[in-house]
XYZ file of C-alpha atoms in Angstrom:
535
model
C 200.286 133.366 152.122
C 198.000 133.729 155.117
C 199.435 133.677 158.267
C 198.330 130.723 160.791
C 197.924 131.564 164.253
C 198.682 128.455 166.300
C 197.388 127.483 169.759
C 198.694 125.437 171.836
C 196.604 125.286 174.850
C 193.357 124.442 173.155
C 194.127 123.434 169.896
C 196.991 122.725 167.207
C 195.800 125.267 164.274
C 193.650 128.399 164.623
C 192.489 130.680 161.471
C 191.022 133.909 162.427
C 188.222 134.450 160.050
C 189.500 137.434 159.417
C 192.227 136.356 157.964
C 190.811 134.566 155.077
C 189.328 137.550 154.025
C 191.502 140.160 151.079
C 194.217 141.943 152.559
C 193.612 144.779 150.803
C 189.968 145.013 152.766
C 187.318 144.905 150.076
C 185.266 142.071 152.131
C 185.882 139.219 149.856
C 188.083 136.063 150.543
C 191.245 135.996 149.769
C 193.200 133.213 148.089
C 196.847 132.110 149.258
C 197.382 131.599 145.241
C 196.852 135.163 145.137
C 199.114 136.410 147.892
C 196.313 136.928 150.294
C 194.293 139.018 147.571
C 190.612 138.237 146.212
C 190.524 137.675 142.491
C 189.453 141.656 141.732
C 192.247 143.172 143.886
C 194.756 140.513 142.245
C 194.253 141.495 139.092
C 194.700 145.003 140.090
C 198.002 144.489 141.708
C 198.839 142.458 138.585
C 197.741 144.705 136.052
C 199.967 147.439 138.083
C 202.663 145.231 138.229
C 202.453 143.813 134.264
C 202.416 147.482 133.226
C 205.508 148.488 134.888
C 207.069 145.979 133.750
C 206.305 146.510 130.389
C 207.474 150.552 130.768
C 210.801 148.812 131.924
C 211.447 146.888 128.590
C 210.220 149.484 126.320
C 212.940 151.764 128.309
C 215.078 149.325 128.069
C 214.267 148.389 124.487
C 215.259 151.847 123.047
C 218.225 152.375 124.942
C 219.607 148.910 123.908
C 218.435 150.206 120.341
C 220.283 153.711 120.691
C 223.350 151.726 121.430
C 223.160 149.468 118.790
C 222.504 152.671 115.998
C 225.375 154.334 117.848
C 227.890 151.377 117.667
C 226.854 150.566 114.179
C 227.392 154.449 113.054
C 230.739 153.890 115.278
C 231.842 151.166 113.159
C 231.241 152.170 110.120
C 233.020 155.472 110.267
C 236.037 153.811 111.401
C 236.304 150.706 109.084
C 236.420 152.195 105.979
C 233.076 154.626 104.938
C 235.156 156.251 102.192
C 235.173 153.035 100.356
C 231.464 152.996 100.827
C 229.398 154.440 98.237
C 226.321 156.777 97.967
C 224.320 154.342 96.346
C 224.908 151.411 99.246
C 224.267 153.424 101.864
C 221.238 154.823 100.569
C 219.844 151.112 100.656
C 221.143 150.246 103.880
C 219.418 153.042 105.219
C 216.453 152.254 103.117
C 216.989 148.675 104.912
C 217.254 149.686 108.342
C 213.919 152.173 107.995
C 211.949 149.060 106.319
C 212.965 147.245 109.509
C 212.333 149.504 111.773
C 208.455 150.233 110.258
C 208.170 146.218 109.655
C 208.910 146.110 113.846
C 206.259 148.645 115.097
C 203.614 147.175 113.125
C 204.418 143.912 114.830
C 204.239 145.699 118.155
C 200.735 146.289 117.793
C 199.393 143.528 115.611
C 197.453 140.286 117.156
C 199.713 137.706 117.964
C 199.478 134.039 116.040
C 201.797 131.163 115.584
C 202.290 132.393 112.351
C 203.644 135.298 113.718
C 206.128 133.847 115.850
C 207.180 131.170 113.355
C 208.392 134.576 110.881
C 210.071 136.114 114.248
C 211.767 132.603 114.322
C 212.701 133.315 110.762
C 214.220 136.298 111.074
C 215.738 135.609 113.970
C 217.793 132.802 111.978
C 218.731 135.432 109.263
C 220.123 138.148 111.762
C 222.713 135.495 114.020
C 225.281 137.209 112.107
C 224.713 140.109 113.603
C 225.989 141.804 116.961
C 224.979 139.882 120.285
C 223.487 143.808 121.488
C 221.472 143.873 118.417
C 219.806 140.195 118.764
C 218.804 141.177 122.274
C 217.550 144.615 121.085
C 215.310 142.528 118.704
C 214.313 139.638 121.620
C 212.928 142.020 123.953
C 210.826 144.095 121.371
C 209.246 140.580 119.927
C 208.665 139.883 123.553
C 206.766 143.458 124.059
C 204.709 142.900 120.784
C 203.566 139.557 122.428
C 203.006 141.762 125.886
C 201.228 144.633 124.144
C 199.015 142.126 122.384
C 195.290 142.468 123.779
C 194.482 139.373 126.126
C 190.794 139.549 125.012
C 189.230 140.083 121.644
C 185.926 140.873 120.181
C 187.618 141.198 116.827
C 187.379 137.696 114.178
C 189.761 136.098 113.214
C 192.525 136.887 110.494
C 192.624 134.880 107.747
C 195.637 133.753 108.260
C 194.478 132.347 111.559
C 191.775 130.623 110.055
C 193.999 128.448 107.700
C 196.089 127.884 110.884
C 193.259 126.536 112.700
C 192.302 124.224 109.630
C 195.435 122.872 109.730
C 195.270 118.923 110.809
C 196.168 118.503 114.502
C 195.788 115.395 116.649
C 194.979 117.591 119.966
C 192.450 119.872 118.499
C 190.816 117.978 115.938
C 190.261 115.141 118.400
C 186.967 113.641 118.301
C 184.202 115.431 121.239
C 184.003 113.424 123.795
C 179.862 112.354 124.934
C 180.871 114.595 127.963
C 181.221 117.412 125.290
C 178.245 116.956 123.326
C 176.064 116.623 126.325
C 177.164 120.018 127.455
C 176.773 121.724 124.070
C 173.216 120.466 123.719
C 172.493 121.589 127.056
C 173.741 124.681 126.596
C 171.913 125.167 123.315
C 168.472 124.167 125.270
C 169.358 126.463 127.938
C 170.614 129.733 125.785
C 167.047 129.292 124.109
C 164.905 130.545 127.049
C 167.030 133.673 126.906
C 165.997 134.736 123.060
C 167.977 137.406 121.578
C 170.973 137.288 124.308
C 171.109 133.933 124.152
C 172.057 133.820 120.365
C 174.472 136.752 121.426
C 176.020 134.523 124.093
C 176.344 131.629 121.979
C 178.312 133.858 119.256
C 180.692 135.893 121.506
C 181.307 131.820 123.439
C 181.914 130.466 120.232
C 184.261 133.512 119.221
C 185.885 133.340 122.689
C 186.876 129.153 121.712
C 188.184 130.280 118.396
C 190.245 132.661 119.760
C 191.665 130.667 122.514
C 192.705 127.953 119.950
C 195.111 130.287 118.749
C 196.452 131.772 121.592
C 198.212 128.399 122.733
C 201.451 130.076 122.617
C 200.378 132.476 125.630
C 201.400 131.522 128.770
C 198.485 130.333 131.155
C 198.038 133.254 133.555
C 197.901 135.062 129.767
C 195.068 132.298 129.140
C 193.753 132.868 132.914
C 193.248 136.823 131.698
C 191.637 135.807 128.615
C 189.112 134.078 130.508
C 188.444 136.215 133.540
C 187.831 139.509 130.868
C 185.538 137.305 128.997
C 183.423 136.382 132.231
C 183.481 140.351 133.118
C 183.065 141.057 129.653
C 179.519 138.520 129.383
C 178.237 139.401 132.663
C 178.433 143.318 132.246
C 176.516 143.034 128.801
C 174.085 140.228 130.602
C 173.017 143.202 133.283
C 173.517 146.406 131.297
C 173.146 145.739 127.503
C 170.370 142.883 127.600
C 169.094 143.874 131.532
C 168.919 140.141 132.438
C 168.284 139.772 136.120
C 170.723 138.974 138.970
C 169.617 135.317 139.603
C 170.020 134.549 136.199
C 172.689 136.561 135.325
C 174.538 133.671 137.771
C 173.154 130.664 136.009
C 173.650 132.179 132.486
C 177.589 132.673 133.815
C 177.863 129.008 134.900
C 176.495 127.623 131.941
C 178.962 129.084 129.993
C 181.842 128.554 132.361
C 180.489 124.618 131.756
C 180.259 124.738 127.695
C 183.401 126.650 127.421
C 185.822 124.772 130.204
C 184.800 121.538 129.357
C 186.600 122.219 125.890
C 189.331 124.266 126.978
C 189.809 121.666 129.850
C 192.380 119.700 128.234
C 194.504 122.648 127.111
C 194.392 124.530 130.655
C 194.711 121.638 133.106
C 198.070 121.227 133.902
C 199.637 122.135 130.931
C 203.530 121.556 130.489
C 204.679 124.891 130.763
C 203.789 125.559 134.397
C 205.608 123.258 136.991
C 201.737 122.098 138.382
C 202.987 118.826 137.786
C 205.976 119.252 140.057
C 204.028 120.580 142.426
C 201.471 117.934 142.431
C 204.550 115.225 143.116
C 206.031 117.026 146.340
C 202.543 117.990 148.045
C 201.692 113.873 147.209
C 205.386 113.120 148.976
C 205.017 115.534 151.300
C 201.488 113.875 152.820
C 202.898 110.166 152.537
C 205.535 111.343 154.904
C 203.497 112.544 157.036
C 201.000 109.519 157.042
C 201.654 109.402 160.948
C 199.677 112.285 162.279
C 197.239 111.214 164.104
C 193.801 113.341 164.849
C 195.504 113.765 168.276
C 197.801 115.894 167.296
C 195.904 117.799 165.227
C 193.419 118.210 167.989
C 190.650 116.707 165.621
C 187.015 116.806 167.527
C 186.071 113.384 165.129
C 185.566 109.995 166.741
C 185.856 107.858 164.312
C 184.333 104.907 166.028
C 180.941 106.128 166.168
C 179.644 104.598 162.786
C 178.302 107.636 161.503
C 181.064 109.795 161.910
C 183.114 106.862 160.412
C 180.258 106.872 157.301
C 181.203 111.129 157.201
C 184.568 111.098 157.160
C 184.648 107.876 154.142
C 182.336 110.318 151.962
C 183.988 113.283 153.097
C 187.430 111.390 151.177
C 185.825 110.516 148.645
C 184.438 113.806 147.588
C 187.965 114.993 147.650
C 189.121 112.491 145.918
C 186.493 112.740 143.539
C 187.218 116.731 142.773
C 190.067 115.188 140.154
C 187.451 113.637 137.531
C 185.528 116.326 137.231
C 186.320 119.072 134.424
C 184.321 122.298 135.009
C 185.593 124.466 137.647
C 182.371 124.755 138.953
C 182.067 120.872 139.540
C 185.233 120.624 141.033
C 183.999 123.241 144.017
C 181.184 121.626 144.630
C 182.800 118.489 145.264
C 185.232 120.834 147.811
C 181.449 121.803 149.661
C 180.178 118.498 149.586
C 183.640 117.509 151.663
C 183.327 120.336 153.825
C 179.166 119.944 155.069
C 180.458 116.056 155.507
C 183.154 117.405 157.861
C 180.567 119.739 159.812
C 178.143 116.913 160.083
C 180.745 114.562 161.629
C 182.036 117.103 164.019
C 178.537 118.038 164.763
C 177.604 114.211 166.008
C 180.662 113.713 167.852
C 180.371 116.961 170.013
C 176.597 117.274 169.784
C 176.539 120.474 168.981
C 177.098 122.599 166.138
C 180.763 123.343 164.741
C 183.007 126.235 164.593
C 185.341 127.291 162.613
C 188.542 126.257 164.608
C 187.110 122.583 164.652
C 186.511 122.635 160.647
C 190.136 123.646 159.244
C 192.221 120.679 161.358
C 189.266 117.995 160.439
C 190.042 119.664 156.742
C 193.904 118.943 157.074
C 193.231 115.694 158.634
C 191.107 114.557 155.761
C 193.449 116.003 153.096
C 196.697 114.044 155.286
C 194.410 110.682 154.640
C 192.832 111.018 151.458
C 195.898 112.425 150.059
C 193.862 113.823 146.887
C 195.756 113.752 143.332
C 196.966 116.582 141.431
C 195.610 118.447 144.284
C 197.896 121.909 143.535
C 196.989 120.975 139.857
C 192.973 121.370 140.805
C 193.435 124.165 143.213
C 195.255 126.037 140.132
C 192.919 124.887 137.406
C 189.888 126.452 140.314
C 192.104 129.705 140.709
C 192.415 130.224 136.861
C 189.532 129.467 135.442
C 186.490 129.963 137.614
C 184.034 132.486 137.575
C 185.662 134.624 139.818
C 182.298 135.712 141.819
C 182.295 132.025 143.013
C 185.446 132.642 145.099
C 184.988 135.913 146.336
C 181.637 135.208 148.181
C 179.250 132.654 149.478
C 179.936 129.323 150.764
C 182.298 127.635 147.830
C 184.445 130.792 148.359
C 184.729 129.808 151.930
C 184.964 126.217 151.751
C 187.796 126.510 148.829
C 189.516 129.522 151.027
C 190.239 127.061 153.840
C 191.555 124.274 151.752
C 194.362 126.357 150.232
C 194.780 127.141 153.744
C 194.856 123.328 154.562
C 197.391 122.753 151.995
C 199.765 125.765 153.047
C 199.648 124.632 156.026
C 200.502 120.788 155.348
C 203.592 122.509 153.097
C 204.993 123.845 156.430
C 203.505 121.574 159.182
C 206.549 121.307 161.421
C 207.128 120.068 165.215
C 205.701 123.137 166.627
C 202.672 123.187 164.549
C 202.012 119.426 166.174
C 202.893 120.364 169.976
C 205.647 117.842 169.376
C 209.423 117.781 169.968
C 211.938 118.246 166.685
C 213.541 115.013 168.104
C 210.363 113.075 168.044
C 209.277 115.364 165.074
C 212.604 114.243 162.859
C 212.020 110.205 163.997
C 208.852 110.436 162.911
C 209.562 112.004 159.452
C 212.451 109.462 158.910
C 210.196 106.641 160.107
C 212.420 105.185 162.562
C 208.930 105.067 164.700
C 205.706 106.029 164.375
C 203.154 107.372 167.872
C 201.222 104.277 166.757
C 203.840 102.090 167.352
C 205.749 103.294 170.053
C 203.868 101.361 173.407
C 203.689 97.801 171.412
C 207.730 98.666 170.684
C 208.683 99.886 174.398
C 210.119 95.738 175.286
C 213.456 95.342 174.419
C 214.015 94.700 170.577
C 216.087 90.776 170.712
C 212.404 89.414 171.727
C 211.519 87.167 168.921
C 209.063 88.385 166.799
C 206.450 85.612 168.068
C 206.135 87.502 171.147
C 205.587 90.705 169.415
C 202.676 89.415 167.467
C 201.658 88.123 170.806
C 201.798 91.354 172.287
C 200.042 92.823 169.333
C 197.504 90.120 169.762
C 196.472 90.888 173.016
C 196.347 94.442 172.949
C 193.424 94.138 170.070
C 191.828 91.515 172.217
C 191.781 94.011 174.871
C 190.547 96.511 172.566
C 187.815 94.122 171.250
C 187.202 93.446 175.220
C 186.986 97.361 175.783
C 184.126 97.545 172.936
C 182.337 94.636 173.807
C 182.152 96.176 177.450
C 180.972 99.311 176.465
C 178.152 97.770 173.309
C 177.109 95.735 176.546
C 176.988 98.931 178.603
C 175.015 100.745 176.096
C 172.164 97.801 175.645
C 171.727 97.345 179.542
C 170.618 101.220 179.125
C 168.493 100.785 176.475
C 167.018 98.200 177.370
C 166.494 99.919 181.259
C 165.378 103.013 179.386
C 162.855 101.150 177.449
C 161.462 99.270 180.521
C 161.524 102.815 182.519
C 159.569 103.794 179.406
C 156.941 101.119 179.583
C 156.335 102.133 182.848
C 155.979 106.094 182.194
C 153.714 105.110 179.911
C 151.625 102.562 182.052
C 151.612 105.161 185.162
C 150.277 108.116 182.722
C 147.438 105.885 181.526
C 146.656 104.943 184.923
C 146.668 108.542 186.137
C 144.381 109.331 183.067
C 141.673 106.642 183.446
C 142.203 107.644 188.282
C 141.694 111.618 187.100
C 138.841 111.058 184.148
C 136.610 107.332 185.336
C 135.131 105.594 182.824
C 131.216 105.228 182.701
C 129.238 103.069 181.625
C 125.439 104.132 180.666
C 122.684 101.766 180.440
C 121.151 101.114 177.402
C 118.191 103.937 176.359
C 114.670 102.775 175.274
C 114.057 103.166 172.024
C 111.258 106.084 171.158
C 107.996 104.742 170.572
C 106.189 105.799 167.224
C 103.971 108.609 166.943
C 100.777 106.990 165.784
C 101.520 103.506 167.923
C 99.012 103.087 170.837
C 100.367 104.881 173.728
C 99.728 102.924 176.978
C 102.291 104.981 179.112
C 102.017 107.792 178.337
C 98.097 109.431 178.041
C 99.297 112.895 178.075
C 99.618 112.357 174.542
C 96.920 112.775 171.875
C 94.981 109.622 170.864
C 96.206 108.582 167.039
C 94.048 110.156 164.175
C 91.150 107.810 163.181
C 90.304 107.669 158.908
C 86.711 109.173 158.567
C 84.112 108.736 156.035
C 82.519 111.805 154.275
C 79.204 111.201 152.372
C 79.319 113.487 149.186
């Protein structure tokens, strides 16, 4: 989790901006979902980390095995192996090979609900046998699930295909319009690519038929399905088919769009991950904390400028609106909208442009009153299931960087963080007062509560006075600014006509014609007279 730097002499939270950048220092952001890593250097780490793990329980695996061939040879020499004869041991042996063989092949065979409902079997047959032996079996089931590759070019088996056929109210559901607005878009898109696009609509519709029967994986297995698929389609975009970069990016969101919008409903929040729970304490934790005020926070926003008002109310609402959407893609841009609503607000109320120390509290301030829902839920789904160039660059990276920040940082807001004692810190939590309250409350509490609303009353009277003053203010100076206006206006006309004076010609006689008797003038020649010629 990043680690938040906070300030108390000019404001309540500070981020470095260096700090929301990898911790492993490749340049890209980092994600506190990731422990500070970017998506590429997470899956590093966690590729190190699943493949150590993995050497552990196939250690473990065969010693538990050696033990169990060792106590079974143990027991049998001891309870009686004279009374066994040649031909029974010779099948037991014959057994325990078969088993042995039937277990490796498992290992490294795809993994299907098929599969797991015959490990259930056999699981059922061998409760007889020793505790040591059940786990032996457990942990090499698990491995063959482990070793299992996350993504497939491969079809489908068979046997996977009559699994898939198999009536189910979740999958077989009717598409949605949603759905079938996507697909057809997709379609119409893929055909401006030609050849690749037929290739991209094959290996996308391979990638949904294989994800239908992987249910059984657990989602960060699902998350690795996707994020090799998007590496996968993007290396063969640039190398195979040399599409350019520009629309190497669209291609990629166009398919994160066709293919999330039908995996949506599997991936979101499933039941297996504790999202949910999640969800419920960040929503619990911001209604308890519904009495921070911007104050505290040191929030550069005045609300009662209209505008800013307008920003923040869309800037809500975008959060807010992040939930309905079902393509990762969507739900970041909904994150940016919120974010260039915040800058705009901060930038009217200060008149000047906004930094980055003003933008994460006016983030947390705006998550604290919006309180957006299944916000851990989203910020998962995003973290899962995105094209993982989106987070590690550019401005949704950025934008989605800082709210993870803003919702660490609501998780462990404490009296410290708001330049507040723990006394007044824990009576606020408890709600035994509220900073809102506190100045109407100060008169002592067996006044009847007539004279409270009184007091109330009178203190939004005097805040109504207080505006009125100040609207009456403000139009006395427009209305002396438009006067001193007028007369800027009048002077530098005046100046204009003083510098350049207008004059007035008289009227010029009109020329007189050419063959007209000229009385004036005798300079000129006398008109040409017709003649007569005798021929």
């Amino acid at each position: 989790m990043k680690k938040m730097n906070l300030k108390s002499e000019r404001r309540g939270i500070h981020v470095d901006q260096s700090e929301l950048l990898c911790k492993k220092g490749c340049g890209y952001y980092g994600n506190p979902a990731w422990q500070g890593f970017c998506s590429k250097c997470w899956r590093e780490e966690y590729h190190k980390a699943r493949q150590k793990q993995i050497q552990e329980d196939w250690e473990l695996a065969e010693r538990l095995q050696r033990e169990e061939e060792e106590a079974y040879a143990s027991s049998q020499s001891t309870q009686g192996a004279q009374s066994l004869t040649f031909s029974k041991f010779e099948e037991k042996k014959t057994n325990e090979k078969t088993r042995k063989v039937t277990t490796v092949k498992k290992f490294f065979t795809a993994s299907s609900r098929a599969g797991a409902k015959k490990a259930a079997q056999e699981k059922i047959v061998k409760q007889g046998q020793p505790g040591r032996e059940r786990n032996a079996d457990n942990i090499l089931r698990d491995l063959k699930e482990i070793f299992t590759p996350s993504w497939e070019l491969a079809s489908p088996s068979e046997a996977e295909i009559q699994e898939a056929k198999a009536p189910s109210p979740s999958i077989n559901r009717q598409a949605s319009i949603e759905t079938d607005r996507v697909s057809k878009e997709f379609i119409e898109f893929l055909k401006t690519y030609h050849k690749p696009g037929q290739d991209i609509y094959k290996q996308c519709k391979l990638f949904l038929d294989t994800m239908n029967h992987k249910r059984d994986l657990s989602i960060e297995e699902q998350s690795e399905c996707a994020q090799d698929f998007y590496q996968n389609v993007a290396d063969k975009l640039q190398t195979r088919w040399k599409v350019p970069p520009e629309k190497v990016e669209k291609a990629m969101d166009q398919i994160e769009k066709y293919i999330m919008t039908r995996q949506y409903k599997y991936v979101f929040c499933p039941e297996t991950t504790d999202d949910e729970k999640k969800d419920l304490a960040v929503q619990k934790r911001i209604r308890a904390l519904h009495w921070v005020t911007p104050q505290m926070l040191c929030v550069p926003v005045n609300e009662e400028i209209p505008e800013v008002s307008d920003m923040v109310v869309k800037a809500i609402t975008d959060i807010i609106e992040m939930d309905s959407k079902r393509v990762p893609r969507d739900k970041l841009a909904c994150i940016t909208k919120c974010s260039k609503h915040i800058f705009n607000a901060i930038k009217i109320t200060k008149n000047e442009p906004a930094s980055a120390d003003d933008f994460l509290p006016t983030l947390i301030y705006i998550v604290l009153k919006g309180n957006p829902p299944r916000l851990q839920s989203n910020i998962q789904y995003i973290t899962r299931f995105c094209n993982p160039s989106r987070l590690m660059t550019g401005e949704d990276g950025y934008y989605f960087t800082n709210l993870c920040c803003a919702v660490a940082f609501i998780e462990k807001l404490d009296a410290q963080s708001l330049n507040l004692s723990q006394e007044d810190f824990d009576r606020f939590m408890t709600g035994q007062t509220s900073p809102k309250k506190q100045e109407s409350d100060s008169f002592s509490p067996d006044v009847c509560l007539g004279v409270k609303q009184m007091c109330k009353s009178l203190d939004l009277l005097s805040q109504l006075n207080e505006r009125q003053e100040r609207i009456v203010s403000e139009a006395k100076k427009l209305e002396k600014d438009l006067i001193d206006w007028t007369d800027g206006i009048t002077k530098e006309v005046e100046d204009i006509v003083e510098k350049y004076p207008l004059e007035i010609k008289p009227k010029s006689q009109a020329l007189a014609a050419i063959d007209s008797e000229n009385v004036e003038n005798d300079k000129l020649p006398p008109p040409l007279q017709p003649q007569v010629y005798a021929g």
